PDB file of C-alpha atoms in Angstrom:
ATOM      1  CA  MET A   1     171.947  60.621  51.403  1.00 54.00           C
ATOM      2  CA  GLU A   2     172.420  62.111  54.862  1.00 77.00           C
ATOM      3  CA  ILE A   3     169.464  62.418  57.231  1.00 86.00           C
ATOM      4  CA  GLY A   4     170.218  66.126  57.719  1.00 88.00           C
ATOM      5  CA  THR A   5     169.612  66.809  54.010  1.00 85.00           C
ATOM      6  CA  ALA A   6     166.148  65.261  54.257  1.00 85.00           C
ATOM      7  CA  ILE A   7     165.314  67.140  57.464  1.00 89.00           C
ATOM      8  CA  LYS A   8     166.318  70.432  55.854  1.00 88.00           C
ATOM      9  CA  PHE A   9     164.171  69.661  52.809  1.00 81.00           C
ATOM     10  CA  TYR A  10     161.042  68.937  54.851  1.00 83.00           C
ATOM     11  CA  ARG A  11     161.690  71.918  57.146  1.00 86.00           C
ATOM     12  CA  LYS A  12     161.811  74.290  54.193  1.00 82.00           C
ATOM     13  CA  TYR A  13     158.844  72.559  52.605  1.00 74.00           C
ATOM     14  CA  GLN A  14     156.849  73.380  55.748  1.00 75.00           C
ATOM     15  CA  SER A  15     158.229  76.960  55.719  1.00 77.00           C
ATOM     16  CA  LEU A  16     159.786  76.498  59.157  1.00 87.00           C
ATOM     17  CA  SER A  17     162.959  78.176  60.373  1.00 91.00           C
ATOM     18  CA  GLN A  18     165.585  76.180  62.251  1.00 93.00           C
ATOM     19  CA  LYS A  19     164.424  77.968  65.388  1.00 93.00           C
ATOM     20  CA  ASP A  20     160.809  76.910  64.756  1.00 92.00           C
ATOM     21  CA  LEU A  21     161.805  73.280  64.284  1.00 93.00           C
ATOM     22  CA  ALA A  22     164.099  73.239  67.308  1.00 94.00           C
ATOM     23  CA  GLU A  23     161.518  74.668  69.716  1.00 93.00           C
ATOM     24  CA  GLY A  24     160.688  72.107  72.398  1.00 93.00           C
ATOM     25  CA  ILE A  25     163.159  69.589  70.974  1.00 94.00           C
ATOM     26  CA  CYS A  26     166.700  70.960  71.052  1.00 94.00           C
ATOM     27  CA  SER A  27     168.674  74.111  70.290  1.00 94.00           C
ATOM     28  CA  GLN A  28     168.725  75.862  66.922  1.00 94.00           C
ATOM     29  CA  GLY A  29     172.465  75.151  66.772  1.00 94.00           C
ATOM     30  CA  GLU A  30     171.736  71.435  67.116  1.00 94.00           C
ATOM     31  CA  ILE A  31     169.384  71.526  64.128  1.00 94.00           C
ATOM     32  CA  SER A  32     171.995  73.435  62.141  1.00 94.00           C
ATOM     33  CA  LEU A  33     174.628  70.774  62.881  1.00 94.00           C
ATOM     34  CA  ILE A  34     172.235  67.976  61.925  1.00 93.00           C
ATOM     35  CA  GLU A  35     171.336  69.636  58.617  1.00 91.00           C
ATOM     36  CA  LYS A  36     175.023  70.164  57.810  1.00 91.00           C
ATOM     37  CA  GLY A  37     175.718  66.497  58.488  1.00 88.00           C
ATOM     38  CA  ASP A  38     178.003  67.283  61.411  1.00 91.00           C
ATOM     39  CA  ARG A  39     175.764  65.512  63.927  1.00 90.00           C
ATOM     40  CA  ILE A  40     173.506  62.458  63.738  1.00 89.00           C
ATOM     41  CA  PRO A  41     170.318  62.813  65.812  1.00 90.00           C
ATOM     42  CA  SER A  42     169.296  60.069  68.231  1.00 90.00           C
ATOM     43  CA  ILE A  43     166.287  57.877  67.449  1.00 89.00           C
ATOM     44  CA  SER A  44     164.261  59.793  70.028  1.00 91.00           C
ATOM     45  CA  MET A  45     165.219  63.193  68.582  1.00 92.00           C
ATOM     46  CA  THR A  46     164.579  61.992  65.021  1.00 91.00           C
ATOM     47  CA  SER A  47     161.104  60.885  66.063  1.00 91.00           C
ATOM     48  CA  LYS A  48     160.371  64.287  67.660  1.00 93.00           C
ATOM     49  CA  ILE A  49     161.685  66.160  64.607  1.00 92.00           C
ATOM     50  CA  CYS A  50     159.541  64.070  62.254  1.00 90.00           C
ATOM     51  CA  SER A  51     156.510  64.630  64.470  1.00 90.00           C
ATOM     52  CA  LYS A  52     157.116  68.389  64.352  1.00 90.00           C
ATOM     53  CA  LEU A  53     157.457  68.220  60.556  1.00 87.00           C
ATOM     54  CA  GLY A  54     154.285  66.166  60.249  1.00 83.00           C
ATOM     55  CA  ILE A  55     155.988  63.253  58.520  1.00 82.00           C
ATOM     56  CA  ALA A  56     156.621  59.592  59.293  1.00 81.00           C
ATOM     57  CA  VAL A  57     160.186  58.585  60.183  1.00 85.00           C
ATOM     58  CA  ASP A  58     160.419  56.462  57.035  1.00 82.00           C
ATOM     59  CA  ALA A  59     159.895  59.640  54.974  1.00 76.00           C
ATOM     60  CA  LEU A  60     163.584  60.284  55.635  1.00 80.00           C
ATOM     61  CA  GLU A  61     164.508  57.165  53.670  1.00 78.00           C
ATOM     62  CA  GLU A  62     166.107  57.941  50.337  1.00 69.00           C
ATOM     63  CA  GLU A  63     163.366  56.532  48.091  1.00 66.00           C
ATOM     64  CA  ASN A  64     160.567  58.382  49.883  1.00 66.00           C
ATOM     65  CA  PHE A  65     162.689  61.515  50.112  1.00 66.00           C
ATOM     66  CA  TYR A  66     163.081  61.779  46.331  1.00 66.00           C
ATOM     67  CA  GLU A  67     159.400  61.030  45.789  1.00 67.00           C
ATOM     68  CA  SER A  68     158.696  64.126  47.908  1.00 72.00           C
ATOM     69  CA  HIS A  69     161.059  66.129  45.724  1.00 75.00           C
ATOM     70  CA  GLU A  70     159.160  65.090  42.617  1.00 78.00           C
ATOM     71  CA  LEU A  71     155.869  66.053  44.247  1.00 76.00           C
ATOM     72  CA  HIS A  72     157.224  69.489  45.199  1.00 81.00           C
ATOM     73  CA  ILE A  73     158.652  70.064  41.713  1.00 86.00           C
ATOM     74  CA  SER A  74     155.345  69.074  40.129  1.00 85.00           C
ATOM     75  CA  LYS A  75     153.465  71.559  42.336  1.00 85.00           C
ATOM     76  CA  VAL A  76     155.887  74.371  41.470  1.00 88.00           C
ATOM     77  CA  LEU A  77     155.571  73.716  37.722  1.00 90.00           C
ATOM     78  CA  ASN A  78     151.773  73.604  37.956  1.00 90.00           C
ATOM     79  CA  LYS A  79     151.711  76.946  39.778  1.00 91.00           C
ATOM     80  CA  LEU A  80     154.070  78.502  37.224  1.00 92.00           C
ATOM     81  CA  GLU A  81     151.844  77.297  34.393  1.00 90.00           C
ATOM     82  CA  LEU A  82     148.804  78.823  36.108  1.00 93.00           C
ATOM     83  CA  PHE A  83     150.560  82.185  36.561  1.00 93.00           C
ATOM     84  CA  VAL A  84     151.685  82.198  32.908  1.00 89.00           C
ATOM     85  CA  ASN A  85     148.174  81.386  31.675  1.00 89.00           C
ATOM     86  CA  ASN A  86     146.763  84.214  33.821  1.00 93.00           C
ATOM     87  CA  ARG A  87     149.665  86.536  32.926  1.00 90.00           C
ATOM     88  CA  GLU A  88     150.411  87.004  36.620  1.00 93.00           C
ATOM     89  CA  TYR A  89     154.140  87.294  35.990  1.00 92.00           C
ATOM     90  CA  GLU A  90     154.838  89.142  39.235  1.00 92.00           C
ATOM     91  CA  LYS A  91     153.858  86.010  41.193  1.00 93.00           C
ATOM     92  CA  MET A  92     156.387  83.814  39.377  1.00 93.00           C
ATOM     93  CA  GLU A  93     159.636  85.119  40.868  1.00 93.00           C
ATOM     94  CA  PRO A  94     159.518  83.293  44.255  1.00 91.00           C
ATOM     95  CA  LEU A  95     158.841  79.995  42.476  1.00 91.00           C
ATOM     96  CA  LEU A  96     161.639  80.585  39.950  1.00 92.00           C
ATOM     97  CA  ASN A  97     164.011  81.112  42.897  1.00 90.00           C
ATOM     98  CA  ASP A  98     162.711  78.073  44.785  1.00 84.00           C
ATOM     99  CA  GLU A  99     165.766  76.389  46.325  1.00 79.00           C
ATOM    100  CA  ILE A 100     164.423  72.835  46.051  1.00 77.00           C
ATOM    101  CA  MET A 101     163.365  73.377  42.447  1.00 83.00           C
ATOM    102  CA  ASN A 102     166.745  74.743  41.380  1.00 82.00           C
ATOM    103  CA  LYS A 103     168.736  72.121  43.286  1.00 78.00           C
ATOM    104  CA  TYR A 104     166.808  68.919  42.649  1.00 76.00           C
ATOM    105  CA  CYS A 105     165.088  69.414  39.274  1.00 79.00           C
ATOM    106  CA  ASN A 106     167.260  66.984  37.301  1.00 76.00           C
ATOM    107  CA  ASN A 107     164.697  65.431  34.960  1.00 79.00           C
ATOM    108  CA  PRO A 108     165.319  66.915  31.454  1.00 83.00           C
ATOM    109  CA  LEU A 109     161.613  67.329  30.717  1.00 83.00           C
ATOM    110  CA  ASN A 110     160.964  69.098  34.030  1.00 85.00           C
ATOM    111  CA  THR A 111     164.055  71.250  33.551  1.00 88.00           C
ATOM    112  CA  GLN A 112     162.911  72.187  30.050  1.00 87.00           C
ATOM    113  CA  CYS A 113     159.477  73.095  31.385  1.00 88.00           C
ATOM    114  CA  PHE A 114     160.992  75.167  34.207  1.00 91.00           C
ATOM    115  CA  LEU A 115     163.317  77.038  31.818  1.00 90.00           C
ATOM    116  CA  CYS A 116     160.374  77.684  29.508  1.00 88.00           C
ATOM    117  CA  TYR A 117     158.508  79.497  32.284  1.00 91.00           C
ATOM    118  CA  LYS A 118     161.699  81.275  33.358  1.00 92.00           C
ATOM    119  CA  GLY A 119     162.219  82.605  29.826  1.00 89.00           C
ATOM    120  CA  ILE A 120     158.650  83.870  29.710  1.00 89.00           C
ATOM    121  CA  PHE A 121     159.190  85.685  33.024  1.00 93.00           C
ATOM    122  CA  ILE A 122     162.469  87.228  31.833  1.00 90.00           C
ATOM    123  CA  ASN A 123     160.858  88.494  28.646  1.00 86.00           C
ATOM    124  CA  TYR A 124     157.586  89.877  30.000  1.00 86.00           C
ATOM    125  CA  LYS A 125     158.518  90.906  33.549  1.00 89.00           C
ATOM    126  CA  GLU A 126     162.148  91.968  33.088  1.00 87.00           C
ATOM    127  CA  ASN A 127     161.681  93.041  29.461  1.00 83.00           C
ATOM    128  CA  ASN A 128     164.832  91.242  28.326  1.00 85.00           C
ATOM    129  CA  PRO A 129     164.054  89.232  25.147  1.00 80.00           C
ATOM    130  CA  ILE A 130     167.707  88.503  24.355  1.00 81.00           C
ATOM    131  CA  LYS A 131     168.292  86.823  27.724  1.00 86.00           C
ATOM    132  CA  ALA A 132     164.966  85.008  27.326  1.00 84.00           C
ATOM    133  CA  LEU A 133     166.047  83.664  23.932  1.00 81.00           C
ATOM    134  CA  GLU A 134     169.235  82.244  25.440  1.00 85.00           C
ATOM    135  CA  ILE A 135     167.222  80.577  28.226  1.00 87.00           C
ATOM    136  CA  PHE A 136     164.929  79.074  25.586  1.00 83.00           C
ATOM    137  CA  ARG A 137     167.955  77.754  23.691  1.00 82.00           C
ATOM    138  CA  SER A 138     169.181  76.061  26.881  1.00 84.00           C
ATOM    139  CA  ALA A 139     165.690  74.642  27.441  1.00 84.00           C
ATOM    140  CA  LEU A 140     165.526  73.100  23.976  1.00 81.00           C
ATOM    141  CA  GLN A 141     168.999  71.664  24.470  1.00 81.00           C
ATOM    142  CA  GLU A 142     167.671  69.606  27.412  1.00 81.00           C
ATOM    143  CA  THR A 143     165.835  67.214  25.085  1.00 76.00           C
ATOM    144  CA  ASN A 144     168.267  67.220  22.174  1.00 74.00           C
ATOM    145  CA  ILE A 145     171.665  65.543  22.031  1.00 64.00           C
ATOM    146  CA  THR A 146     172.755  67.620  19.030  1.00 65.00           C
ATOM    147  CA  SER A 147     174.093  70.951  20.193  1.00 64.00           C
ATOM    148  CA  PHE A 148     173.149  74.185  18.431  1.00 61.00           C
ATOM    149  CA  SER A 149     174.538  77.671  18.958  1.00 64.00           C
ATOM    150  CA  THR A 150     171.320  79.636  18.415  1.00 62.00           C
ATOM    151  CA  ILE A 151     167.677  78.781  18.977  1.00 58.00           C
ATOM    152  CA  PHE A 152     166.920  79.311  15.303  1.00 59.00           C
ATOM    153  CA  ASP A 153     169.140  76.349  14.351  1.00 62.00           C
ATOM    154  CA  PHE A 154     166.969  73.984  16.401  1.00 58.00           C
ATOM    155  CA  PRO A 155     164.310  73.108  13.756  1.00 58.00           C
ATOM    156  CA  LYS A 156     167.091  71.769  11.530  1.00 61.00           C
ATOM    157  CA  HIS A 157     167.646  68.903  13.968  1.00 58.00           C
ATOM    158  CA  LYS A 158     164.059  67.658  14.483  1.00 59.00           C
ATOM    159  CA  ASN A 159     160.885  67.102  12.498  1.00 62.00           C
ATOM    160  CA  ILE A 160     158.487  66.367  15.363  1.00 63.00           C
ATOM    161  CA  PHE A 161     158.289  68.604  18.420  1.00 64.00           C
ATOM    162  CA  SER A 162     156.848  68.027  21.890  1.00 70.00           C
ATOM    163  CA  LYS A 163     154.322  70.380  23.509  1.00 70.00           C
ATOM    164  CA  HIS A 164     156.977  72.378  25.357  1.00 70.00           C
ATOM    165  CA  GLU A 165     159.370  72.403  22.393  1.00 74.00           C
ATOM    166  CA  THR A 166     156.563  73.879  20.272  1.00 72.00           C
ATOM    167  CA  LEU A 167     155.854  76.479  22.968  1.00 72.00           C
ATOM    168  CA  LEU A 168     159.551  77.344  23.172  1.00 74.00           C
ATOM    169  CA  ILE A 169     159.875  77.804  19.398  1.00 70.00           C
ATOM    170  CA  ALA A 170     156.724  79.932  19.240  1.00 70.00           C
ATOM    171  CA  GLY A 171     157.888  81.939  22.238  1.00 69.00           C
ATOM    172  CA  ALA A 172     161.297  82.487  20.682  1.00 70.00           C
ATOM    173  CA  ALA A 173     159.707  83.917  17.552  1.00 65.00           C
ATOM    174  CA  SER A 174     157.546  86.235  19.678  1.00 66.00           C
ATOM    175  CA  PHE A 175     160.518  87.386  21.777  1.00 63.00           C
ATOM    176  CA  PHE A 176     162.588  88.040  18.661  1.00 63.00           C
ATOM    177  CA  ILE A 177     159.839  90.246  17.238  1.00 62.00           C
ATOM    178  CA  SER A 178     159.676  92.080  20.598  1.00 60.00           C
ATOM    179  CA  PHE A 179     163.409  92.700  20.397  1.00 59.00           C
ATOM    180  CA  ILE A 180     163.138  94.084  16.872  1.00 59.00           C
ATOM    181  CA  ASN A 181     160.278  96.400  17.873  1.00 61.00           C
ATOM    182  CA  MET A 182     162.290  97.657  20.874  1.00 56.00           C
ATOM    183  CA  ASN A 183     165.365  98.308  18.769  1.00 53.00           C
ATOM    184  CA  LYS A 184     164.071  99.416  15.371  1.00 52.00           C
ATOM    185  CA  PRO A 185     166.687 102.188  14.925  1.00 51.00           C
ATOM    186  CA  VAL A 186     169.503  99.802  15.857  1.00 45.00           C
ATOM    187  CA  ILE A 187     168.161  97.054  13.587  1.00 42.00           C
ATOM    188  CA  PHE A 188     167.834  99.563  10.733  1.00 43.00           C
ATOM    189  CA  LEU A 189     171.448 100.668  11.109  1.00 43.00           C
ATOM    190  CA  MET A 190     172.630  97.063  11.264  1.00 44.00           C
ATOM    191  CA  LEU A 191     170.733  96.201   8.075  1.00 43.00           C
ATOM    192  CA  LEU A 192     172.053  99.351   6.384  1.00 45.00           C
ATOM    193  CA  ALA A 193     175.628  98.466   7.348  1.00 46.00           C
ATOM    194  CA  ILE A 194     175.221  94.927   6.031  1.00 41.00           C
ATOM    195  CA  THR A 195     173.775  96.278   2.776  1.00 41.00           C
ATOM    196  CA  LEU A 196     176.628  98.748   2.313  1.00 43.00           C
ATOM    197  CA  ILE A 197     179.214  96.077   3.006  1.00 42.00           C
ATOM    198  CA  THR A 198     177.493  93.725   0.549  1.00 40.00           C
ATOM    199  CA  LEU A 199     177.465  96.424  -2.163  1.00 41.00           C
ATOM    200  CA  ASN A 200     181.022  97.417  -1.264  1.00 43.00           C
ATOM    201  CA  ILE A 201     179.928 101.020  -0.616  1.00 37.00           C
ATOM    202  CA  SER A 202     181.896 103.217   1.742  1.00 39.00           C
ATOM    203  CA  PHE A 203     181.377 106.751   3.013  1.00 38.00           C
ATOM    204  CA  LEU A 204     185.058 107.065   3.818  1.00 38.00           C
ATOM    205  CA  PRO A 205     187.064 109.354   1.512  1.00 40.00           C
ATOM    206  CA  LYS A 206     189.409 107.623  -0.904  1.00 40.00           C
ATOM    207  CA  TYR A 207     192.981 108.780  -1.095  1.00 37.00           C
TER     208      TYR A 207
END
C-alpha cells in the first residue's frame, strides 16, 4: 500500500480538501502528487501531514490503515441502520455514496448489510421496487456460493437464515407487493394473457 493512499483516506475522513491539508505545509499540487503516488513525502513532511490530520505516523502503516477502514465502515453501517429504523431515508444517500464504503467494503457480511440498506433506500426513496429486488438478490448472493437468478429461488438453497438474510427475504416480499400494487392494471393484463395462452384462446380471427 502506498503512503499517498493512506493520506487521502485520512484526509477525506477528516473532511479536509487537499488545499486545507496543504496549508502551512506545502502546495496543494504537492499533496495531489503524494496521493496519486507520484511523489514520496519526506519524513519531516509526513510528520507535519499526520499532525494536521490528527493521527500518529504509524497510522499510515498498512495494518493500522485497514483497521481504520473497518472502523469507518462500521460507523457508516450503524448510521444507515439508525436512519432505516427512523425512516429517515433522505439522510441515507450521502452514506450510500460514501467513497471509502464503496471502495473498501470487501467483507461479504458488511457488503450484504450495505446492499440491504441500499435496497431499502431504492424502494422507499426512489420508489423503484424492481431495482431494489435486484439489489437484494445481489446481497443474498454475498453469503451463498450457489448462484440463483431471482431472489425467490434463494430459500431453496438454505434452511437457516441469518438476521440480514431474513430481513432481505422479508423486504423482498414487501417490495414485490409494492410493485404489484403500483402496477395492478399491468399485472392483470399479464395474468389474463397467461390464462388465454394456457387455455389456447385467441382473439385473432381464424382464416
